């Protein structure tokens, strides 16, 4: 897990067989207790290997290269995750799921093993009061000269 980010609600996923290519947002549906990178603990649920099925916001990556219609066009993707690979084995959350990391891949029945990957893990840097307290005054003046 060293140096890898935990995947959270709102992570951007992509499929290597998307024609456009389009992305979709991951929705965590299997647990509502464990948060990361969210000081208010209300938005960034940690994703686990239990996020199976239609667990994306739109459940599509656009048109699928593996479903040609014969006239140079393609059928729309119907994203269904059947399993995850590469998840972090050392921690189990309350839903008996293993934490997903930014380099994990998912399997789709049409695209096969590891065709879906994490494009962006979903975490964002957030400034807190404690960050400001820990910041040296000289550094604070350089970062934000308007604040005393």
mmCIF file with all atom_site columns, C-alpha atoms in Angstrom:
data_model
loop_
_atom_site.group_PDB
_atom_site.id
_atom_site.type_symbol
_atom_site.label_atom_id
_atom_site.label_alt_id
_atom_site.label_comp_id
_atom_site.label_asym_id
_atom_site.label_entity_id
_atom_site.label_seq_id
_atom_site.pdbx_PDB_ins_code
_atom_site.Cartn_x
_atom_site.Cartn_y
_atom_site.Cartn_z
_atom_site.occupancy
_atom_site.B_iso_or_equiv
_atom_site.pdbx_formal_charge
_atom_site.auth_seq_id
_atom_site.auth_comp_id
_atom_site.auth_asym_id
_atom_site.auth_atom_id
_atom_site.pdbx_PDB_model_num
ATOM 1   C CA . UNK A 1 1   ? 0.000   0.000  0.000   1.00 0.00 ? 1   UNK A CA 1
ATOM 2   C CA . UNK A 1 2   ? 3.030   2.233  0.384   1.00 0.00 ? 2   UNK A CA 1
ATOM 3   C CA . UNK A 1 3   ? 2.742   5.249  -1.872  1.00 0.00 ? 3   UNK A CA 1
ATOM 4   C CA . UNK A 1 4   ? -0.626  4.238  -3.323  1.00 0.00 ? 4   UNK A CA 1
ATOM 5   C CA . UNK A 1 5   ? -3.867  6.106  -2.765  1.00 0.00 ? 5   UNK A CA 1
ATOM 6   C CA . UNK A 1 6   ? -7.032  4.482  -1.464  1.00 0.00 ? 6   UNK A CA 1
ATOM 7   C CA . UNK A 1 7   ? -9.935  4.596  -3.944  1.00 0.00 ? 7   UNK A CA 1
ATOM 8   C CA . UNK A 1 8   ? -12.968 6.492  -2.665  1.00 0.00 ? 8   UNK A CA 1
ATOM 9   C CA . UNK A 1 9   ? -16.509 7.418  -3.713  1.00 0.00 ? 9   UNK A CA 1
ATOM 10  C CA . UNK A 1 10  ? -16.333 9.512  -6.881  1.00 0.00 ? 10  UNK A CA 1
ATOM 11  C CA . UNK A 1 11  ? -13.193 7.862  -8.257  1.00 0.00 ? 11  UNK A CA 1
ATOM 12  C CA . UNK A 1 12  ? -12.980 8.034  -12.044 1.00 0.00 ? 12  UNK A CA 1
ATOM 13  C CA . UNK A 1 13  ? -12.842 4.666  -13.822 1.00 0.00 ? 13  UNK A CA 1
ATOM 14  C CA . UNK A 1 14  ? -12.121 3.924  -17.478 1.00 0.00 ? 14  UNK A CA 1
ATOM 15  C CA . UNK A 1 15  ? -12.334 0.906  -19.761 1.00 0.00 ? 15  UNK A CA 1
ATOM 16  C CA . UNK A 1 16  ? -9.642  0.074  -22.301 1.00 0.00 ? 16  UNK A CA 1
ATOM 17  C CA . UNK A 1 17  ? -12.358 -0.952 -24.809 1.00 0.00 ? 17  UNK A CA 1
ATOM 18  C CA . UNK A 1 18  ? -14.281 2.340  -24.768 1.00 0.00 ? 18  UNK A CA 1
ATOM 19  C CA . UNK A 1 19  ? -14.473 3.867  -28.265 1.00 0.00 ? 19  UNK A CA 1
ATOM 20  C CA . UNK A 1 20  ? -14.611 7.547  -27.213 1.00 0.00 ? 20  UNK A CA 1
ATOM 21  C CA . UNK A 1 21  ? -12.934 6.959  -24.530 1.00 0.00 ? 21  UNK A CA 1
ATOM 22  C CA . UNK A 1 22  ? -15.376 7.887  -21.781 1.00 0.00 ? 22  UNK A CA 1
ATOM 23  C CA . UNK A 1 23  ? -15.083 7.561  -18.026 1.00 0.00 ? 23  UNK A CA 1
ATOM 24  C CA . UNK A 1 24  ? -17.592 6.965  -15.243 1.00 0.00 ? 24  UNK A CA 1
ATOM 25  C CA . UNK A 1 25  ? -17.681 7.650  -11.491 1.00 0.00 ? 25  UNK A CA 1
ATOM 26  C CA . UNK A 1 26  ? -17.517 4.890  -8.898  1.00 0.00 ? 26  UNK A CA 1
ATOM 27  C CA . UNK A 1 27  ? -20.318 4.786  -6.339  1.00 0.00 ? 27  UNK A CA 1
ATOM 28  C CA . UNK A 1 28  ? -19.649 2.988  -3.061  1.00 0.00 ? 28  UNK A CA 1
ATOM 29  C CA . UNK A 1 29  ? -22.799 1.017  -2.263  1.00 0.00 ? 29  UNK A CA 1
ATOM 30  C CA . UNK A 1 30  ? -21.543 -1.723 0.042   1.00 0.00 ? 30  UNK A CA 1
ATOM 31  C CA . UNK A 1 31  ? -20.616 0.211  3.173   1.00 0.00 ? 31  UNK A CA 1
ATOM 32  C CA . UNK A 1 32  ? -21.333 3.535  4.871   1.00 0.00 ? 32  UNK A CA 1
ATOM 33  C CA . UNK A 1 33  ? -18.946 3.593  7.839   1.00 0.00 ? 33  UNK A CA 1
ATOM 34  C CA . UNK A 1 34  ? -15.400 4.057  6.555   1.00 0.00 ? 34  UNK A CA 1
ATOM 35  C CA . UNK A 1 35  ? -14.205 7.335  5.043   1.00 0.00 ? 35  UNK A CA 1
ATOM 36  C CA . UNK A 1 36  ? -10.895 8.610  3.693   1.00 0.00 ? 36  UNK A CA 1
ATOM 37  C CA . UNK A 1 37  ? -9.752  12.152 2.892   1.00 0.00 ? 37  UNK A CA 1
ATOM 38  C CA . UNK A 1 38  ? -13.003 13.618 4.162   1.00 0.00 ? 38  UNK A CA 1
ATOM 39  C CA . UNK A 1 39  ? -12.807 15.658 7.358   1.00 0.00 ? 39  UNK A CA 1
ATOM 40  C CA . UNK A 1 40  ? -16.605 15.838 7.630   1.00 0.00 ? 40  UNK A CA 1
ATOM 41  C CA . UNK A 1 41  ? -16.991 12.056 7.019   1.00 0.00 ? 41  UNK A CA 1
ATOM 42  C CA . UNK A 1 42  ? -19.886 12.485 4.623   1.00 0.00 ? 42  UNK A CA 1
ATOM 43  C CA . UNK A 1 43  ? -18.644 12.194 1.020   1.00 0.00 ? 43  UNK A CA 1
ATOM 44  C CA . UNK A 1 44  ? -15.554 10.030 0.503   1.00 0.00 ? 44  UNK A CA 1
ATOM 45  C CA . UNK A 1 45  ? -16.518 6.463  1.415   1.00 0.00 ? 45  UNK A CA 1
ATOM 46  C CA . UNK A 1 46  ? -13.687 3.961  0.941   1.00 0.00 ? 46  UNK A CA 1
ATOM 47  C CA . UNK A 1 47  ? -14.250 1.581  -1.976  1.00 0.00 ? 47  UNK A CA 1
ATOM 48  C CA . UNK A 1 48  ? -13.750 -2.159 -1.500  1.00 0.00 ? 48  UNK A CA 1
ATOM 49  C CA . UNK A 1 49  ? -13.615 -5.287 -3.632  1.00 0.00 ? 49  UNK A CA 1
ATOM 50  C CA . UNK A 1 50  ? -17.315 -5.731 -2.788  1.00 0.00 ? 50  UNK A CA 1
ATOM 51  C CA . UNK A 1 51  ? -18.244 -2.946 -5.249  1.00 0.00 ? 51  UNK A CA 1
ATOM 52  C CA . UNK A 1 52  ? -19.624 -5.465 -7.736  1.00 0.00 ? 52  UNK A CA 1
ATOM 53  C CA . UNK A 1 53  ? -22.396 -5.167 -10.329 1.00 0.00 ? 53  UNK A CA 1
ATOM 54  C CA . UNK A 1 54  ? -23.670 -1.831 -11.565 1.00 0.00 ? 54  UNK A CA 1
ATOM 55  C CA . UNK A 1 55  ? -21.751 0.344  -9.165  1.00 0.00 ? 55  UNK A CA 1
ATOM 56  C CA . UNK A 1 56  ? -20.994 3.277  -11.456 1.00 0.00 ? 56  UNK A CA 1
ATOM 57  C CA . UNK A 1 57  ? -22.897 6.545  -11.763 1.00 0.00 ? 57  UNK A CA 1
ATOM 58  C CA . UNK A 1 58  ? -23.983 6.010  -15.404 1.00 0.00 ? 58  UNK A CA 1
ATOM 59  C CA . UNK A 1 59  ? -22.963 2.334  -15.740 1.00 0.00 ? 59  UNK A CA 1
ATOM 60  C CA . UNK A 1 60  ? -21.436 2.941  -19.155 1.00 0.00 ? 60  UNK A CA 1
ATOM 61  C CA . UNK A 1 61  ? -18.165 3.919  -20.794 1.00 0.00 ? 61  UNK A CA 1
ATOM 62  C CA . UNK A 1 62  ? -19.840 4.987  -24.049 1.00 0.00 ? 62  UNK A CA 1
ATOM 63  C CA . UNK A 1 63  ? -19.594 2.663  -27.043 1.00 0.00 ? 63  UNK A CA 1
ATOM 64  C CA . UNK A 1 64  ? -17.757 -0.661 -26.690 1.00 0.00 ? 64  UNK A CA 1
ATOM 65  C CA . UNK A 1 65  ? -15.098 -1.721 -29.232 1.00 0.00 ? 65  UNK A CA 1
ATOM 66  C CA . UNK A 1 66  ? -15.938 -5.358 -28.495 1.00 0.00 ? 66  UNK A CA 1
ATOM 67  C CA . UNK A 1 67  ? -19.557 -4.970 -29.650 1.00 0.00 ? 67  UNK A CA 1
ATOM 68  C CA . UNK A 1 68  ? -19.499 -3.922 -33.326 1.00 0.00 ? 68  UNK A CA 1
ATOM 69  C CA . UNK A 1 69  ? -22.846 -3.594 -35.111 1.00 0.00 ? 69  UNK A CA 1
ATOM 70  C CA . UNK A 1 70  ? -21.444 -4.370 -38.565 1.00 0.00 ? 70  UNK A CA 1
ATOM 71  C CA . UNK A 1 71  ? -21.923 -0.929 -40.095 1.00 0.00 ? 71  UNK A CA 1
ATOM 72  C CA . UNK A 1 72  ? -18.835 0.690  -38.542 1.00 0.00 ? 72  UNK A CA 1
ATOM 73  C CA . UNK A 1 73  ? -20.652 1.496  -35.338 1.00 0.00 ? 73  UNK A CA 1
ATOM 74  C CA . UNK A 1 74  ? -20.650 -0.098 -31.892 1.00 0.00 ? 74  UNK A CA 1
ATOM 75  C CA . UNK A 1 75  ? -23.244 -1.002 -29.277 1.00 0.00 ? 75  UNK A CA 1
ATOM 76  C CA . UNK A 1 76  ? -23.255 0.991  -26.053 1.00 0.00 ? 76  UNK A CA 1
ATOM 77  C CA . UNK A 1 77  ? -21.259 -0.357 -23.131 1.00 0.00 ? 77  UNK A CA 1
ATOM 78  C CA . UNK A 1 78  ? -23.258 -1.715 -20.213 1.00 0.00 ? 78  UNK A CA 1
ATOM 79  C CA . UNK A 1 79  ? -20.658 -1.635 -17.466 1.00 0.00 ? 79  UNK A CA 1
ATOM 80  C CA . UNK A 1 80  ? -21.015 -4.438 -14.942 1.00 0.00 ? 80  UNK A CA 1
ATOM 81  C CA . UNK A 1 81  ? -18.100 -5.166 -12.620 1.00 0.00 ? 81  UNK A CA 1
ATOM 82  C CA . UNK A 1 82  ? -17.810 -8.863 -11.800 1.00 0.00 ? 82  UNK A CA 1
ATOM 83  C CA . UNK A 1 83  ? -14.626 -8.775 -9.699  1.00 0.00 ? 83  UNK A CA 1
ATOM 84  C CA . UNK A 1 84  ? -11.630 -6.677 -8.669  1.00 0.00 ? 84  UNK A CA 1
ATOM 85  C CA . UNK A 1 85  ? -7.958  -7.652 -8.697  1.00 0.00 ? 85  UNK A CA 1
ATOM 86  C CA . UNK A 1 86  ? -4.961  -6.282 -6.832  1.00 0.00 ? 86  UNK A CA 1
ATOM 87  C CA . UNK A 1 87  ? -6.842  -4.964 -3.789  1.00 0.00 ? 87  UNK A CA 1
ATOM 88  C CA . UNK A 1 88  ? -5.117  -4.446 -0.426  1.00 0.00 ? 88  UNK A CA 1
ATOM 89  C CA . UNK A 1 89  ? -5.304  -7.772 1.445   1.00 0.00 ? 89  UNK A CA 1
ATOM 90  C CA . UNK A 1 90  ? -4.093  -6.627 4.880   1.00 0.00 ? 90  UNK A CA 1
ATOM 91  C CA . UNK A 1 91  ? -7.205  -4.651 5.909   1.00 0.00 ? 91  UNK A CA 1
ATOM 92  C CA . UNK A 1 92  ? -10.808 -5.859 6.004   1.00 0.00 ? 92  UNK A CA 1
ATOM 93  C CA . UNK A 1 93  ? -13.587 -3.306 6.498   1.00 0.00 ? 93  UNK A CA 1
ATOM 94  C CA . UNK A 1 94  ? -16.930 -3.919 8.240   1.00 0.00 ? 94  UNK A CA 1
ATOM 95  C CA . UNK A 1 95  ? -18.522 -5.157 4.967   1.00 0.00 ? 95  UNK A CA 1
ATOM 96  C CA . UNK A 1 96  ? -15.834 -7.883 4.795   1.00 0.00 ? 96  UNK A CA 1
ATOM 97  C CA . UNK A 1 97  ? -14.369 -6.020 1.832   1.00 0.00 ? 97  UNK A CA 1
ATOM 98  C CA . UNK A 1 98  ? -10.724 -5.360 1.034   1.00 0.00 ? 98  UNK A CA 1
ATOM 99  C CA . UNK A 1 99  ? -9.660  -1.773 0.288   1.00 0.00 ? 99  UNK A CA 1
ATOM 100 C CA . UNK A 1 100 ? -9.241  -0.800 -3.377  1.00 0.00 ? 100 UNK A CA 1
ATOM 101 C CA . UNK A 1 101 ? -6.067  1.042  -4.403  1.00 0.00 ? 101 UNK A CA 1
ATOM 102 C CA . UNK A 1 102 ? -5.425  3.325  -7.361  1.00 0.00 ? 102 UNK A CA 1
ATOM 103 C CA . UNK A 1 103 ? -3.679  0.600  -9.398  1.00 0.00 ? 103 UNK A CA 1
ATOM 104 C CA . UNK A 1 104 ? -6.447  -2.015 -9.009  1.00 0.00 ? 104 UNK A CA 1
ATOM 105 C CA . UNK A 1 105 ? -8.353  -3.322 -12.022 1.00 0.00 ? 105 UNK A CA 1
ATOM 106 C CA . UNK A 1 106 ? -11.865 -4.665 -12.512 1.00 0.00 ? 106 UNK A CA 1
ATOM 107 C CA . UNK A 1 107 ? -13.331 -7.374 -14.725 1.00 0.00 ? 107 UNK A CA 1
ATOM 108 C CA . UNK A 1 108 ? -16.326 -6.932 -17.027 1.00 0.00 ? 108 UNK A CA 1
ATOM 109 C CA . UNK A 1 109 ? -18.162 -9.886 -18.660 1.00 0.00 ? 109 UNK A CA 1
ATOM 110 C CA . UNK A 1 110 ? -17.632 -8.411 -22.136 1.00 0.00 ? 110 UNK A CA 1
ATOM 111 C CA . UNK A 1 111 ? -14.152 -6.850 -21.779 1.00 0.00 ? 111 UNK A CA 1
ATOM 112 C CA . UNK A 1 112 ? -12.716 -9.638 -19.659 1.00 0.00 ? 112 UNK A CA 1
ATOM 113 C CA . UNK A 1 113 ? -10.179 -9.562 -16.863 1.00 0.00 ? 113 UNK A CA 1
ATOM 114 C CA . UNK A 1 114 ? -8.663  -6.244 -15.831 1.00 0.00 ? 114 UNK A CA 1
ATOM 115 C CA . UNK A 1 115 ? -10.261 -4.180 -18.626 1.00 0.00 ? 115 UNK A CA 1
ATOM 116 C CA . UNK A 1 116 ? -11.467 -1.463 -16.214 1.00 0.00 ? 116 UNK A CA 1
ATOM 117 C CA . UNK A 1 117 ? -8.903  0.655  -14.383 1.00 0.00 ? 117 UNK A CA 1
ATOM 118 C CA . UNK A 1 118 ? -8.844  3.578  -11.971 1.00 0.00 ? 118 UNK A CA 1
ATOM 119 C CA . UNK A 1 119 ? -8.077  6.830  -13.801 1.00 0.00 ? 119 UNK A CA 1
ATOM 120 C CA . UNK A 1 120 ? -8.286  9.054  -10.686 1.00 0.00 ? 120 UNK A CA 1
ATOM 121 C CA . UNK A 1 121 ? -8.577  7.711  -7.123  1.00 0.00 ? 121 UNK A CA 1
ATOM 122 C CA . UNK A 1 122 ? -11.098 10.368 -5.997  1.00 0.00 ? 122 UNK A CA 1
ATOM 123 C CA . UNK A 1 123 ? -9.167  11.894 -3.114  1.00 0.00 ? 123 UNK A CA 1
ATOM 124 C CA . UNK A 1 124 ? -8.441  15.629 -2.983  1.00 0.00 ? 124 UNK A CA 1
ATOM 125 C CA . UNK A 1 125 ? -6.121  17.629 -0.787  1.00 0.00 ? 125 UNK A CA 1
ATOM 126 C CA . UNK A 1 126 ? -8.153  19.475 1.822   1.00 0.00 ? 126 UNK A CA 1
ATOM 127 C CA . UNK A 1 127 ? -6.802  22.189 4.096   1.00 0.00 ? 127 UNK A CA 1
ATOM 128 C CA . UNK A 1 128 ? -7.822  21.865 7.733   1.00 0.00 ? 128 UNK A CA 1
ATOM 129 C CA . UNK A 1 129 ? -7.339  24.023 10.823  1.00 0.00 ? 129 UNK A CA 1
ATOM 130 C CA . UNK A 1 130 ? -4.679  21.607 12.032  1.00 0.00 ? 130 UNK A CA 1
ATOM 131 C CA . UNK A 1 131 ? -2.710  22.061 8.780   1.00 0.00 ? 131 UNK A CA 1
ATOM 132 C CA . UNK A 1 132 ? -2.658  25.816 9.415   1.00 0.00 ? 132 UNK A CA 1
ATOM 133 C CA . UNK A 1 133 ? -1.584  25.350 13.031  1.00 0.00 ? 133 UNK A CA 1
ATOM 134 C CA . UNK A 1 134 ? 1.311   23.118 11.946  1.00 0.00 ? 134 UNK A CA 1
ATOM 135 C CA . UNK A 1 135 ? 2.476   25.496 9.218   1.00 0.00 ? 135 UNK A CA 1
ATOM 136 C CA . UNK A 1 136 ? 5.504   27.667 9.939   1.00 0.00 ? 136 UNK A CA 1
ATOM 137 C CA . UNK A 1 137 ? 4.702   31.416 9.732   1.00 0.00 ? 137 UNK A CA 1
ATOM 138 C CA . UNK A 1 138 ? 7.375   31.985 7.061   1.00 0.00 ? 138 UNK A CA 1
ATOM 139 C CA . UNK A 1 139 ? 5.836   29.284 4.888   1.00 0.00 ? 139 UNK A CA 1
ATOM 140 C CA . UNK A 1 140 ? 2.316   30.640 5.450   1.00 0.00 ? 140 UNK A CA 1
ATOM 141 C CA . UNK A 1 141 ? 3.427   34.086 4.223   1.00 0.00 ? 141 UNK A CA 1
ATOM 142 C CA . UNK A 1 142 ? 4.811   32.556 1.032   1.00 0.00 ? 142 UNK A CA 1
ATOM 143 C CA . UNK A 1 143 ? 1.754   30.409 0.332   1.00 0.00 ? 143 UNK A CA 1
ATOM 144 C CA . UNK A 1 144 ? -0.872  32.979 1.215   1.00 0.00 ? 144 UNK A CA 1
ATOM 145 C CA . UNK A 1 145 ? 0.506   36.504 1.742   1.00 0.00 ? 145 UNK A CA 1
ATOM 146 C CA . UNK A 1 146 ? -2.991  37.945 2.231   1.00 0.00 ? 146 UNK A CA 1
ATOM 147 C CA . UNK A 1 147 ? -3.582  36.043 5.510   1.00 0.00 ? 147 UNK A CA 1
ATOM 148 C CA . UNK A 1 148 ? -1.972  37.113 8.783   1.00 0.00 ? 148 UNK A CA 1
#
